[in-house]
Coordinates of C-alpha atoms (C1' of nucleotides) in Angstrom, one line a residue:
Chain A
M5 CA 92.8 -21.4 39.2
Q6 CA 93.3 -17.8 39.8
P7 CA 91.5 -16.0 42.6
T8 CA 88.3 -14.8 40.8
V9 CA 89.5 -12.4 38.1
R10 CA 86.7 -11.0 36.1
D11 CA 86.5 -11.5 32.4
P12 CA 87.5 -8.1 31.0
N13 CA 85.4 -8.6 27.9
P14 CA 82.2 -10.6 28.7
P15 CA 79.5 -11.2 26.1
L16 CA 76.8 -8.7 26.3
T17 CA 73.6 -9.7 28.1
R18 CA 70.2 -9.7 26.5
S19 CA 69.3 -6.5 28.4
V20 CA 72.3 -4.7 27.4
E21 CA 71.7 -5.6 23.7
D22 CA 68.1 -4.4 23.9
Y23 CA 69.2 -1.0 25.4
L24 CA 71.8 -0.6 22.7
K25 CA 69.4 -1.2 20.0
A26 CA 66.9 1.2 21.5
I27 CA 69.5 3.9 21.9
Y28 CA 70.6 3.3 18.3
H29 CA 67.0 3.9 17.0
L30 CA 66.3 6.8 19.2
S31 CA 69.5 8.7 18.5
S32 CA 69.7 7.8 14.8
Q33 CA 68.1 11.2 14.0
G34 CA 71.2 13.0 15.1
G35 CA 70.9 13.8 18.7
F36 CA 70.8 12.2 22.1
A37 CA 68.5 9.5 23.3
A38 CA 66.5 10.7 26.3
T39 CA 66.1 8.6 29.4
S40 CA 62.4 8.6 29.3
D41 CA 62.3 7.7 25.7
I42 CA 64.4 4.7 26.3
A43 CA 62.2 3.7 29.2
A44 CA 59.1 4.1 27.0
M45 CA 60.6 2.0 24.2
L46 CA 61.7 -0.8 26.4
E47 CA 58.8 -0.6 28.7
V48 CA 60.9 -0.2 31.9
S49 CA 60.9 2.6 34.5
P50 CA 63.1 5.6 34.1
P51 CA 65.2 4.8 37.1
S52 CA 66.0 1.4 35.6
V53 CA 67.3 3.2 32.6
S54 CA 69.4 5.5 34.7
G55 CA 71.0 2.4 36.4
M56 CA 71.7 0.7 33.0
V57 CA 73.0 3.9 31.6
K58 CA 75.5 4.0 34.2
R59 CA 76.6 0.4 33.5
L60 CA 76.8 1.0 29.8
S61 CA 78.9 4.1 30.2
E62 CA 81.3 2.1 32.4
M63 CA 81.5 -0.5 29.7
G64 CA 82.4 2.1 27.1
L65 CA 79.3 1.4 25.1
I66 CA 77.7 4.9 25.4
E67 CA 78.5 8.5 26.3
H68 CA 76.3 10.0 28.9
V69 CA 75.6 13.7 29.4
P70 CA 73.6 13.9 32.7
Y71 CA 70.1 15.4 32.2
R72 CA 70.6 15.4 28.4
G73 CA 70.7 11.8 27.3
V74 CA 73.1 9.3 25.8
Q75 CA 74.8 8.5 22.5
L76 CA 76.5 5.3 21.4
T77 CA 80.3 5.2 21.2
S78 CA 81.7 3.5 18.1
Q79 CA 81.9 0.3 20.1
G80 CA 78.3 0.6 21.2
R81 CA 77.2 1.4 17.6
R82 CA 79.0 -1.7 16.4
A83 CA 77.2 -3.8 18.9
A84 CA 73.8 -2.2 18.0
L85 CA 74.3 -2.7 14.3
R86 CA 75.2 -6.3 14.9
M87 CA 71.8 -6.8 16.6
I88 CA 70.0 -5.0 13.9
R89 CA 71.6 -7.2 11.2
R90 CA 70.5 -10.3 13.3
H91 CA 67.0 -9.0 13.7
R92 CA 66.5 -8.1 10.1
I93 CA 68.0 -11.3 8.7
L94 CA 65.9 -13.3 11.1
E95 CA 62.8 -11.6 10.0
L96 CA 63.6 -12.2 6.4
Y97 CA 64.5 -15.8 7.0
L98 CA 61.3 -16.5 9.0
T99 CA 59.1 -14.9 6.3
Q100 CA 60.9 -16.4 3.3
H101 CA 61.7 -19.9 4.6
L102 CA 59.2 -20.6 7.3
G103 CA 56.0 -19.0 6.1
Y104 CA 55.7 -16.3 8.7
D105 CA 53.8 -13.2 7.8
W106 CA 55.1 -9.6 8.3
G107 CA 53.1 -9.1 11.4
G108 CA 54.3 -12.2 13.2
V109 CA 58.0 -12.1 12.6
H110 CA 58.9 -9.2 14.8
D111 CA 58.4 -10.8 18.2
E112 CA 60.0 -14.0 17.2
A113 CA 63.0 -12.2 15.8
E114 CA 63.2 -10.0 18.9
R115 CA 63.7 -13.2 21.1
L116 CA 66.0 -15.1 18.7
E117 CA 68.3 -12.2 18.0
H118 CA 69.9 -12.7 21.4
A119 CA 70.3 -16.4 21.1
V120 CA 71.6 -17.1 17.6
S121 CA 75.3 -17.4 16.9
D122 CA 77.0 -15.3 14.3
E123 CA 77.5 -18.5 12.3
L124 CA 73.8 -19.2 12.1
I125 CA 73.1 -15.6 11.0
E126 CA 75.7 -15.9 8.2
R127 CA 74.2 -19.2 7.2
M128 CA 70.7 -17.7 7.0
A129 CA 72.2 -14.7 5.1
S130 CA 73.7 -17.1 2.6
A131 CA 70.5 -19.1 2.3
L132 CA 68.8 -15.7 1.5
G133 CA 71.4 -14.7 -1.0
Q134 CA 73.0 -12.0 1.1
P135 CA 70.0 -9.7 1.2
Q136 CA 70.3 -6.0 1.6
Y137 CA 66.8 -5.2 2.8
D138 CA 64.4 -6.7 5.3
P139 CA 60.7 -7.4 4.7
H140 CA 59.9 -3.8 5.8
G141 CA 62.3 -2.4 3.3
D142 CA 64.9 -1.5 6.1
P143 CA 68.5 -1.9 5.0
I144 CA 70.4 -4.7 6.7
P145 CA 73.8 -3.8 8.1
T146 CA 76.6 -5.9 6.6
A147 CA 78.6 -8.3 8.9
A148 CA 81.3 -5.8 8.9
G149 CA 78.9 -3.3 10.5
D150 CA 78.2 -0.9 7.6
I151 CA 74.7 0.2 7.1
E152 CA 73.1 2.2 4.2
E153 CA 72.0 5.5 5.8
A154 CA 68.6 6.2 4.7
E155 CA 68.0 9.7 3.3
L156 CA 65.0 11.0 5.0
V157 CA 62.8 13.9 3.9
S158 CA 60.3 15.6 6.1
L159 CA 56.7 15.2 4.8
A160 CA 56.6 19.0 4.5
D161 CA 59.3 18.9 1.9
A162 CA 58.3 15.7 0.0
H163 CA 57.2 16.1 -3.6
V164 CA 53.6 15.5 -4.6
G165 CA 53.2 12.1 -6.0
T166 CA 56.0 10.4 -4.2
K167 CA 55.5 7.2 -2.3
L168 CA 57.0 7.3 1.1
E169 CA 57.6 5.2 4.2
L170 CA 57.2 7.0 7.5
R171 CA 60.5 6.4 9.4
Q172 CA 60.8 8.8 12.3
V173 CA 58.6 11.0 14.2
G174 CA 60.8 14.0 15.1
T175 CA 59.3 15.0 18.4
Q176 CA 59.1 13.8 22.0
D177 CA 56.0 15.7 22.8
T178 CA 53.5 13.2 24.1
A179 CA 50.4 15.0 22.8
R180 CA 51.7 15.2 19.3
L181 CA 52.9 11.6 19.4
R182 CA 49.4 10.5 20.7
Y183 CA 47.8 12.5 17.8
F184 CA 50.0 11.0 15.2
A185 CA 49.2 7.5 16.6
E186 CA 45.5 8.3 16.4
Q187 CA 45.9 9.3 12.9
G188 CA 47.7 6.0 12.1
L189 CA 50.9 7.9 11.4
T190 CA 53.4 5.6 13.1
P191 CA 56.9 4.6 11.8
G192 CA 56.6 1.9 9.1
V193 CA 53.5 3.2 7.6
L194 CA 53.4 3.6 3.8
L195 CA 51.9 6.7 2.1
T196 CA 51.7 8.7 -0.9
V197 CA 51.7 12.5 -1.1
S198 CA 48.4 13.6 -2.8
E199 CA 48.7 17.4 -2.8
R200 CA 50.0 20.4 -1.0
Q201 CA 48.3 23.8 -0.6
P202 CA 50.4 26.8 -1.5
F203 CA 52.0 29.4 0.9
N204 CA 53.2 26.8 3.4
G205 CA 49.8 25.1 3.5
P206 CA 48.8 21.7 4.7
T207 CA 50.0 18.5 2.8
T208 CA 47.3 15.9 1.9
I209 CA 48.4 12.3 1.9
A210 CA 46.9 8.9 1.2
L211 CA 47.7 5.9 3.4
V212 CA 48.7 2.8 1.7
P213 CA 47.2 0.3 1.2
S214 CA 43.9 1.7 2.7
G215 CA 43.9 4.8 0.6
D216 CA 42.6 6.8 3.7
P217 CA 43.3 10.5 3.3
R218 CA 45.0 12.7 5.9
V219 CA 45.6 16.4 6.0
V220 CA 48.7 17.4 7.8
G221 CA 49.5 21.0 8.7
R222 CA 53.0 22.3 7.9
E223 CA 54.2 22.4 11.5
L224 CA 53.3 18.7 12.1
A225 CA 54.4 17.6 8.6
Q226 CA 57.9 18.9 9.4
L227 CA 58.1 16.4 12.2
L228 CA 57.3 13.4 10.0
W229 CA 60.6 12.1 8.5
C230 CA 60.1 9.7 5.5
Q231 CA 62.1 7.6 3.2
E232 CA 61.2 7.5 -0.5
I233 CA 60.3 4.1 -1.6
G234 CA 62.1 3.4 -4.9
S235 CA 60.1 0.5 -6.2
Chain B
M5 CA 46.2 -1.5 38.4
Q6 CA 46.2 -4.0 41.2
P7 CA 48.7 -3.7 44.0
T8 CA 51.5 -6.0 42.8
V9 CA 50.0 -9.4 42.4
R10 CA 52.3 -12.0 41.3
D11 CA 51.6 -14.0 38.2
P12 CA 50.7 -17.4 39.5
N13 CA 51.9 -19.1 36.4
P14 CA 54.9 -17.3 35.0
P15 CA 56.9 -18.7 32.0
L16 CA 59.8 -20.7 33.0
T17 CA 63.2 -19.2 33.0
R18 CA 66.1 -20.5 31.0
S19 CA 67.8 -21.8 34.1
V20 CA 64.7 -23.7 35.2
E21 CA 64.4 -25.2 31.8
D22 CA 68.0 -26.3 31.9
Y23 CA 67.6 -27.9 35.3
L24 CA 64.5 -29.8 34.3
K25 CA 66.2 -31.2 31.2
A26 CA 69.2 -32.3 33.2
I27 CA 66.9 -33.9 35.8
Y28 CA 65.0 -35.7 33.0
H29 CA 68.2 -37.2 31.6
L30 CA 69.6 -38.1 34.9
S31 CA 66.6 -39.8 36.3
S32 CA 65.3 -41.4 33.1
Q33 CA 67.0 -44.6 34.1
G34 CA 64.5 -45.1 36.8
G35 CA 65.7 -43.5 39.9
F36 CA 66.5 -40.1 41.5
A37 CA 68.8 -37.5 40.1
A38 CA 71.4 -36.7 42.6
T39 CA 72.4 -33.2 43.4
S40 CA 76.0 -33.6 42.6
D41 CA 75.2 -35.1 39.2
I42 CA 72.9 -32.2 38.3
A43 CA 75.7 -29.9 39.4
A44 CA 78.2 -31.7 37.2
M45 CA 75.9 -31.8 34.3
L46 CA 75.1 -28.1 34.5
E47 CA 78.5 -27.1 35.6
V48 CA 77.3 -25.2 38.7
S49 CA 78.1 -25.8 42.3
P50 CA 76.1 -28.3 44.5
P51 CA 74.7 -25.5 46.7
S52 CA 73.4 -23.8 43.6
V53 CA 71.5 -26.9 42.8
S54 CA 70.1 -27.3 46.4
G55 CA 68.8 -23.7 46.0
M56 CA 67.2 -24.4 42.8
V57 CA 65.8 -27.7 43.9
K58 CA 64.0 -25.9 46.6
R59 CA 62.4 -23.5 44.1
L60 CA 61.4 -26.2 41.7
S61 CA 59.8 -28.1 44.5
E62 CA 57.8 -25.1 45.5
M63 CA 56.8 -24.7 41.9
G64 CA 55.6 -28.2 41.8
L65 CA 57.9 -29.3 39.1
I66 CA 59.9 -31.8 41.0
E67 CA 59.7 -34.0 44.1
H68 CA 62.7 -33.7 46.5
V69 CA 63.7 -36.3 49.0
P70 CA 66.5 -34.7 51.0
Y71 CA 69.8 -36.4 50.8
R72 CA 68.4 -38.7 48.1
G73 CA 67.7 -36.7 45.1
V74 CA 64.9 -35.4 42.9
Q75 CA 62.4 -36.8 40.4
L76 CA 60.1 -34.9 38.0
T77 CA 56.5 -34.5 38.7
S78 CA 54.2 -35.1 35.7
Q79 CA 54.1 -31.3 35.3
G80 CA 57.9 -31.1 35.4
R81 CA 58.2 -34.0 33.0
R82 CA 55.9 -32.3 30.6
A83 CA 58.1 -29.2 30.6
A84 CA 61.3 -31.2 30.2
L85 CA 59.9 -33.1 27.2
R86 CA 58.9 -29.8 25.7
M87 CA 62.5 -28.7 25.9
I88 CA 63.7 -32.0 24.5
R89 CA 61.3 -31.7 21.6
R90 CA 62.6 -28.2 20.9
H91 CA 66.2 -29.2 21.1
R92 CA 65.9 -32.2 18.8
I93 CA 63.8 -30.4 16.2
L94 CA 66.3 -27.6 16.2
E95 CA 69.1 -30.0 15.8
L96 CA 67.4 -31.6 12.9
Y97 CA 66.4 -28.3 11.2
L98 CA 69.9 -26.9 11.5
T99 CA 71.5 -29.9 9.9
Q100 CA 68.9 -30.5 7.2
H101 CA 68.2 -26.9 6.2
L102 CA 71.2 -24.9 7.2
G103 CA 74.1 -27.2 6.5
Y104 CA 75.2 -27.7 10.1
D105 CA 77.1 -30.9 10.9
W106 CA 76.4 -33.2 13.7
G107 CA 79.1 -31.7 15.9
G108 CA 78.1 -28.1 15.6
V109 CA 74.4 -28.3 16.2
H110 CA 74.2 -29.1 19.8
D111 CA 75.4 -25.7 21.3
E112 CA 73.3 -23.8 18.9
A113 CA 70.3 -25.7 19.7
E114 CA 71.0 -25.4 23.4
R115 CA 70.8 -21.7 23.2
L116 CA 67.9 -21.5 20.7
E117 CA 65.6 -23.9 22.5
H118 CA 65.0 -21.3 25.2
A119 CA 64.1 -18.5 22.8
V120 CA 62.0 -20.1 20.0
S121 CA 58.2 -20.0 20.2
D122 CA 56.0 -23.1 20.0
E123 CA 54.9 -21.8 16.7
L124 CA 58.3 -21.7 15.2
I125 CA 59.0 -25.2 16.5
E126 CA 55.9 -26.5 14.8
R127 CA 56.7 -24.7 11.6
M128 CA 60.2 -26.3 11.6
A129 CA 58.6 -29.7 12.4
S130 CA 56.3 -29.2 9.4
A131 CA 59.2 -28.2 7.1
L132 CA 60.9 -31.4 8.2
G133 CA 57.9 -33.6 7.7
Q134 CA 57.0 -34.2 11.3
P135 CA 60.2 -36.2 12.1
Q136 CA 60.4 -38.9 14.8
Y137 CA 64.2 -39.0 15.3
D138 CA 66.9 -36.4 15.6
P139 CA 70.3 -36.6 13.8
H140 CA 71.7 -38.6 16.7
G141 CA 68.8 -41.2 16.4
D142 CA 67.2 -40.0 19.6
P143 CA 63.3 -40.0 19.5
I144 CA 61.6 -36.7 19.3
P145 CA 58.7 -36.2 21.8
T146 CA 55.4 -35.3 20.2
A147 CA 54.0 -31.8 20.7
A148 CA 51.5 -33.5 23.0
G149 CA 54.4 -34.7 25.2
D150 CA 54.7 -38.4 24.4
I151 CA 58.1 -40.0 23.7
E152 CA 59.1 -43.4 22.6
E153 CA 60.9 -44.9 25.5
A154 CA 64.1 -46.5 24.3
E155 CA 64.7 -50.1 25.2
L156 CA 68.2 -50.2 26.6
V157 CA 70.4 -53.2 27.0
S158 CA 73.6 -53.3 29.0
L159 CA 76.8 -53.9 27.0
A160 CA 77.3 -57.0 29.0
D161 CA 74.1 -58.6 27.6
A162 CA 74.2 -57.2 24.0
H163 CA 74.5 -59.8 21.2
V164 CA 77.8 -60.0 19.3
G165 CA 77.4 -58.3 15.9
T166 CA 74.9 -55.7 17.0
K167 CA 75.3 -52.1 16.3
L168 CA 74.7 -49.9 19.4
E169 CA 74.5 -46.4 20.6
L170 CA 75.7 -45.8 24.1
R171 CA 73.0 -44.0 26.0
Q172 CA 73.6 -44.0 29.7
V173 CA 76.5 -44.7 31.9
G174 CA 75.0 -46.4 34.9
T175 CA 77.2 -45.2 37.7
Q176 CA 78.1 -42.1 39.5
D177 CA 81.5 -43.2 40.5
T178 CA 84.0 -40.5 39.4
A179 CA 86.8 -42.8 38.8
R180 CA 84.8 -45.1 36.6
L181 CA 83.2 -42.2 34.7
R182 CA 86.6 -40.7 34.1
Y183 CA 87.9 -44.0 32.8
F184 CA 85.0 -44.4 30.5
A185 CA 85.6 -40.9 29.2
E186 CA 89.3 -41.6 28.7
Q187 CA 88.2 -44.7 26.5
G188 CA 85.8 -42.5 24.5
L189 CA 82.9 -44.2 25.9
T190 CA 80.5 -41.4 26.5
P191 CA 76.7 -41.2 25.8
G192 CA 76.0 -40.8 22.1
V193 CA 79.0 -42.9 20.9
L194 CA 78.2 -45.5 18.3
L195 CA 79.8 -49.0 18.5
T196 CA 79.5 -52.6 17.4
V197 CA 79.9 -55.7 19.5
S198 CA 82.9 -57.6 18.1
E199 CA 83.1 -60.6 20.5
R200 CA 82.6 -61.8 24.0
Q201 CA 84.8 -64.2 26.0
P202 CA 83.0 -67.1 27.6
F203 CA 82.4 -67.5 31.3
N204 CA 81.4 -63.9 31.9
G205 CA 84.4 -62.7 30.2
P206 CA 85.1 -59.3 28.7
T207 CA 83.3 -57.8 25.7
T208 CA 85.3 -56.5 22.8
I209 CA 83.8 -53.7 20.9
A210 CA 84.7 -51.5 17.9
L211 CA 83.9 -47.8 18.0
V212 CA 82.1 -46.4 15.0
P213 CA 83.2 -44.8 12.7
S214 CA 86.9 -45.1 13.8
G215 CA 86.9 -48.7 14.2
D216 CA 89.1 -48.4 17.3
P217 CA 88.7 -51.6 19.5
R218 CA 88.1 -51.6 23.2
V219 CA 88.0 -54.4 25.7
V220 CA 85.5 -54.0 28.5
G221 CA 85.3 -56.3 31.5
R222 CA 82.0 -57.6 32.6
E223 CA 81.6 -55.5 35.6
L224 CA 82.1 -52.3 33.6
A225 CA 80.1 -53.5 30.6
Q226 CA 77.1 -53.9 33.0
L227 CA 77.2 -50.2 33.5
L228 CA 77.0 -49.2 29.8
W229 CA 73.5 -49.0 28.7
C230 CA 73.0 -49.0 25.0
Q231 CA 70.2 -48.8 22.4
E232 CA 70.2 -51.0 19.4
I233 CA 70.5 -49.1 16.2
G234 CA 67.9 -50.4 13.8
S235 CA 69.2 -49.1 10.6
Chain C
dG28 C1' 65.0 36.7 37.9
dA29 C1' 62.0 33.6 40.7
dA30 C1' 58.6 29.9 40.8
dA31 C1' 56.7 25.9 39.1
dC32 C1' 56.6 21.9 36.5
dG33 C1' 58.8 18.1 34.4
dC34 C1' 62.4 15.1 33.5
dC35 C1' 66.5 12.8 35.6
dT36 C1' 68.9 10.7 39.1
dT37 C1' 69.8 8.8 43.7
dA38 C1' 68.5 5.8 47.5
dG39 C1' 66.8 1.8 49.0
dT40 C1' 64.5 -2.7 48.1
dC41 C1' 63.4 -7.1 45.6
dT42 C1' 64.1 -11.4 42.9
dA43 C1' 66.6 -14.9 40.5
dT44 C1' 70.7 -17.1 40.5
dA45 C1' 75.3 -17.8 41.3
dC46 C1' 79.2 -18.5 44.7
dT47 C1' 82.2 -19.9 49.1
dA48 C1' 82.5 -21.5 53.7
dA49 C1' 80.6 -24.0 57.2
dT50 C1' 77.5 -27.6 59.0
dA51 C1' 74.7 -31.8 58.9
dG52 C1' 73.1 -36.3 57.4
dT53 C1' 74.3 -41.1 55.6
dG54 C1' 76.2 -45.2 54.5
dA55 C1' 80.6 -48.3 54.4
dG56 C1' 84.0 -50.4 56.8
dA57 C1' 86.6 -51.3 61.2
Chain D
dT18 C1' 78.2 -49.9 66.8
dC19 C1' 81.3 -46.2 65.8
dT20 C1' 83.7 -43.5 62.9
dC21 C1' 85.1 -41.5 58.6
dA22 C1' 84.5 -39.9 54.2
dC23 C1' 81.4 -38.2 51.2
dT24 C1' 77.5 -35.8 49.7
dA25 C1' 73.8 -32.5 50.7
dT26 C1' 72.3 -28.6 52.9
dT27 C1' 72.3 -24.1 55.2
dA28 C1' 74.2 -19.5 55.9
dG29 C1' 75.8 -15.6 54.1
dT30 C1' 77.3 -12.9 50.1
dA31 C1' 77.4 -11.0 45.2
dT32 C1' 75.6 -9.4 40.7
dA33 C1' 72.3 -8.1 37.1
dG34 C1' 68.4 -6.1 36.6
dA35 C1' 64.0 -4.5 37.9
dC36 C1' 60.9 -1.4 41.0
dT37 C1' 59.0 2.7 44.1
dA38 C1' 59.7 6.8 46.5
dA39 C1' 62.1 10.9 47.1
dG40 C1' 65.0 14.6 45.9
dG41 C1' 67.8 17.5 42.3
dC42 C1' 68.4 20.0 37.9
dG43 C1' 66.7 22.9 34.0
dT44 C1' 63.4 25.2 31.3
dT45 C1' 59.6 27.7 30.7
dT46 C1' 56.6 31.2 32.4
dC47 C1' 55.4 35.2 34.2

DNA sequence: GAAACGCCTTAGTCTATACTAATAGTGAGA
DNA sequence: TCTCACTATTAGTATAGACTAAGGCGTTTC
């Protein structure tokens, strides 16, 4: 019995894992994840984020530039990808083997991803035939921590006729975000590009599967980052 | 937005669920669960148990008789049985559908039982065909909270030739518990009764599957509560 | 270049849960 | 019956993580 020496490398807590995942998603489009965005994503107050950011920095999982935001270190990125792998494999397993539908899986996976062992995840991955994509078409990181980086195009540059999945909304402006949400333009939505007016004019799209049309001006279209859907 | 009203019926925390399960197991043989036994089972200090006992009483989940121990209220019992159902269904699902062996399932189930939804448990139960027993032969409580109460016999009274599963060790004496553990006589062990000497003499048993023999004097044999294995 | 607004951080508090150290009941044996 | 040893409880502290309220930094605007 030694006199209370702290474990230098304790397992990450549930909260820490959630923060890393959020930071991964928010900073994947290049830059820093902002405190208030993390707070909004995790539904906690900004001061809670500041507190956790301090802890995560001390753990070497993120880099923090005060008043700018945070980025994952390679160690933090590894931990985040591990959670994303878990989440996506769980979603796939639950839909394929236990009859969940797309809508219902997310919350279940969100809770389970913190509790499952690596062994269980690999057993599920085997049962699924080492899948590469989850039910939403997102790539599943490998156990080694590699992930297929999606090539994203802005809606303003997408070719007419292409089928796209909306992946990222490239702004933090509340009014614009709210407008996009009202229009049903949130990450994960599927759409096809119907036409584009000449001279930097607006793009017309059709939502899938409803077929509802939307007309998006160039400035806003440049904020909507999409992935081409191959199939 | 009301001024901070506490949820009168919050979901139970992981810790609370663990305490209830431990108390259920310790008090199932009739009496009270002692503070120190709960502490030993959960590997926490006795003062931690006293603290939690106070909270659980206030929540109406247990009855506490100071310096005697605790018992579950019907509400606490319901919550405990819910956890036991989850645990046993998880163990069974992991062994039958994901290739786990008996040894490996327990820890995995121990973590997952706090994270799964009722819906997932019922889906697993369906996939398993609404099973009644887990891989260790223990009865699975129904979703409604009923459980088949096992009839236990002490080893001293068991008939020669019977196959038994050791279920409960009916003492809190550390030296005896330690001795039983050294002999491999811990709950869950399977054994057959080989012979018994006359005039209240010792019972000879064979451990299953190793076949190792053990000779147990009458006094100790009376402490070993077993369930007959039908099959 | 200063003022104002907005986002970020610090300060201080709360809860759940754990711990150690110290105290108080309880029951067995002298 | 008294004492001793054991077990249980209280007292006080620590940690993770959340919150609100208050203050600081930066950027935009004039």
